[in-house]
């Protein structure tokens, strides 16, 4: 696997949400990846996050959040930079 820059990873993250395709980002998660969120009540390891994000995106696809013919992602992606 190639090493990607932060900007390249961010582009993949945006693409994954725009296309509602978790498989775009999953291969790039580090083996020691961990995810925490106020909305998820436990810390998820790589496999836990993989299962979570696949279910989450599938739920969005099955929901009323998608508007036929609208190419915008149902969840706005806001770009920022950490210093």
PDB file of C-alpha atoms in Angstrom:
ATOM      1  CA  UNK A   1       0.000   0.000   0.000  1.00  0.00           C
ATOM      2  CA  UNK A   2       1.304   3.455  -0.904  1.00  0.00           C
ATOM      3  CA  UNK A   3       1.788   6.070   1.766  1.00  0.00           C
ATOM      4  CA  UNK A   4      -0.668   8.901   1.185  1.00  0.00           C
ATOM      5  CA  UNK A   5      -0.408  12.503   2.284  1.00  0.00           C
ATOM      6  CA  UNK A   6      -2.963  14.003   4.645  1.00  0.00           C
ATOM      7  CA  UNK A   7      -4.539  15.867   1.735  1.00  0.00           C
ATOM      8  CA  UNK A   8      -4.812  12.673  -0.317  1.00  0.00           C
ATOM      9  CA  UNK A   9      -6.470  10.872   2.599  1.00  0.00           C
ATOM     10  CA  UNK A  10      -8.841  13.792   3.065  1.00  0.00           C
ATOM     11  CA  UNK A  11      -9.748  13.630  -0.627  1.00  0.00           C
ATOM     12  CA  UNK A  12     -10.505   9.903  -0.248  1.00  0.00           C
ATOM     13  CA  UNK A  13     -12.639  10.584   2.832  1.00  0.00           C
ATOM     14  CA  UNK A  14     -14.639  13.199   0.926  1.00  0.00           C
ATOM     15  CA  UNK A  15     -15.009  10.831  -2.031  1.00  0.00           C
ATOM     16  CA  UNK A  16     -16.200   8.019   0.259  1.00  0.00           C
ATOM     17  CA  UNK A  17     -18.944  10.221   1.729  1.00  0.00           C
ATOM     18  CA  UNK A  18     -19.860  11.803  -1.612  1.00  0.00           C
ATOM     19  CA  UNK A  19     -20.258   8.392  -3.232  1.00  0.00           C
ATOM     20  CA  UNK A  20     -21.528   6.760  -0.033  1.00  0.00           C
ATOM     21  CA  UNK A  21     -18.908   4.047  -0.437  1.00  0.00           C
ATOM     22  CA  UNK A  22     -16.987   3.053   2.690  1.00  0.00           C
ATOM     23  CA  UNK A  23     -14.779   0.725   0.650  1.00  0.00           C
ATOM     24  CA  UNK A  24     -12.910   3.774  -0.686  1.00  0.00           C
ATOM     25  CA  UNK A  25     -11.429   4.613   2.713  1.00  0.00           C
ATOM     26  CA  UNK A  26     -11.347   1.271   4.556  1.00  0.00           C
ATOM     27  CA  UNK A  27      -8.169  -0.062   2.862  1.00  0.00           C
ATOM     28  CA  UNK A  28      -6.298   3.019   4.078  1.00  0.00           C
ATOM     29  CA  UNK A  29      -7.065   2.586   7.788  1.00  0.00           C
ATOM     30  CA  UNK A  30      -3.985   1.733   9.824  1.00  0.00           C
ATOM     31  CA  UNK A  31      -3.893  -1.663  11.506  1.00  0.00           C
ATOM     32  CA  UNK A  32      -3.829   0.112  14.899  1.00  0.00           C
ATOM     33  CA  UNK A  33      -6.648   2.523  13.934  1.00  0.00           C
ATOM     34  CA  UNK A  34      -9.055   3.569  16.711  1.00  0.00           C
ATOM     35  CA  UNK A  35     -12.222   5.663  16.454  1.00  0.00           C
ATOM     36  CA  UNK A  36     -13.970   7.573  19.191  1.00  0.00           C
ATOM     37  CA  UNK A  37     -17.032   9.784  18.981  1.00  0.00           C
ATOM     38  CA  UNK A  38     -19.631  11.317  21.254  1.00  0.00           C
ATOM     39  CA  UNK A  39     -22.192   9.406  19.150  1.00  0.00           C
ATOM     40  CA  UNK A  40     -20.475   6.034  19.571  1.00  0.00           C
ATOM     41  CA  UNK A  41     -20.262   5.032  23.199  1.00  0.00           C
ATOM     42  CA  UNK A  42     -17.163   2.896  22.890  1.00  0.00           C
ATOM     43  CA  UNK A  43     -13.781   3.110  21.197  1.00  0.00           C
ATOM     44  CA  UNK A  44     -13.770   1.098  17.989  1.00  0.00           C
ATOM     45  CA  UNK A  45     -10.711  -0.647  16.603  1.00  0.00           C
ATOM     46  CA  UNK A  46     -10.143  -1.003  12.851  1.00  0.00           C
ATOM     47  CA  UNK A  47     -12.553  -3.927  12.437  1.00  0.00           C
ATOM     48  CA  UNK A  48     -15.167  -2.343  14.684  1.00  0.00           C
ATOM     49  CA  UNK A  49     -15.002   0.912  12.713  1.00  0.00           C
ATOM     50  CA  UNK A  50     -15.127  -0.961   9.405  1.00  0.00           C
ATOM     51  CA  UNK A  51     -18.333  -2.711  10.486  1.00  0.00           C
ATOM     52  CA  UNK A  52     -19.744   0.548  11.904  1.00  0.00           C
ATOM     53  CA  UNK A  53     -19.072   2.728   8.854  1.00  0.00           C
ATOM     54  CA  UNK A  54     -20.413   0.108   6.441  1.00  0.00           C
ATOM     55  CA  UNK A  55     -23.662  -0.125   8.460  1.00  0.00           C
ATOM     56  CA  UNK A  56     -23.892   3.659   8.808  1.00  0.00           C
ATOM     57  CA  UNK A  57     -23.508   4.302   5.087  1.00  0.00           C
ATOM     58  CA  UNK A  58     -25.940   1.507   4.234  1.00  0.00           C
ATOM     59  CA  UNK A  59     -28.468   3.050   6.652  1.00  0.00           C
ATOM     60  CA  UNK A  60     -28.094   6.409   4.917  1.00  0.00           C
ATOM     61  CA  UNK A  61     -28.625   4.767   1.519  1.00  0.00           C
ATOM     62  CA  UNK A  62     -31.830   3.132   2.812  1.00  0.00           C
ATOM     63  CA  UNK A  63     -33.115   6.311   4.459  1.00  0.00           C
ATOM     64  CA  UNK A  64     -35.062   9.298   3.192  1.00  0.00           C
ATOM     65  CA  UNK A  65     -31.924  11.451   3.397  1.00  0.00           C
ATOM     66  CA  UNK A  66     -31.150  10.936  -0.280  1.00  0.00           C
ATOM     67  CA  UNK A  67     -32.960  13.131  -2.772  1.00  0.00           C
ATOM     68  CA  UNK A  68     -33.351  11.554  -6.234  1.00  0.00           C
ATOM     69  CA  UNK A  69     -31.276  13.437  -8.785  1.00  0.00           C
ATOM     70  CA  UNK A  70     -29.314  15.376  -6.142  1.00  0.00           C
ATOM     71  CA  UNK A  71     -25.610  14.607  -6.451  1.00  0.00           C
ATOM     72  CA  UNK A  72     -24.650  16.324  -3.197  1.00  0.00           C
ATOM     73  CA  UNK A  73     -23.683  14.098  -0.283  1.00  0.00           C
ATOM     74  CA  UNK A  74     -26.422  13.790   2.363  1.00  0.00           C
ATOM     75  CA  UNK A  75     -23.885  14.675   5.017  1.00  0.00           C
ATOM     76  CA  UNK A  76     -21.989  17.899   4.400  1.00  0.00           C
ATOM     77  CA  UNK A  77     -18.235  17.486   4.462  1.00  0.00           C
ATOM     78  CA  UNK A  78     -16.558  20.518   5.995  1.00  0.00           C
ATOM     79  CA  UNK A  79     -12.877  20.908   5.288  1.00  0.00           C
ATOM     80  CA  UNK A  80     -10.497  22.284   7.842  1.00  0.00           C
ATOM     81  CA  UNK A  81      -6.882  22.065   8.777  1.00  0.00           C
ATOM     82  CA  UNK A  82      -5.300  21.197  12.078  1.00  0.00           C
ATOM     83  CA  UNK A  83      -2.178  23.073  13.050  1.00  0.00           C
TER      84      UNK A  83
END
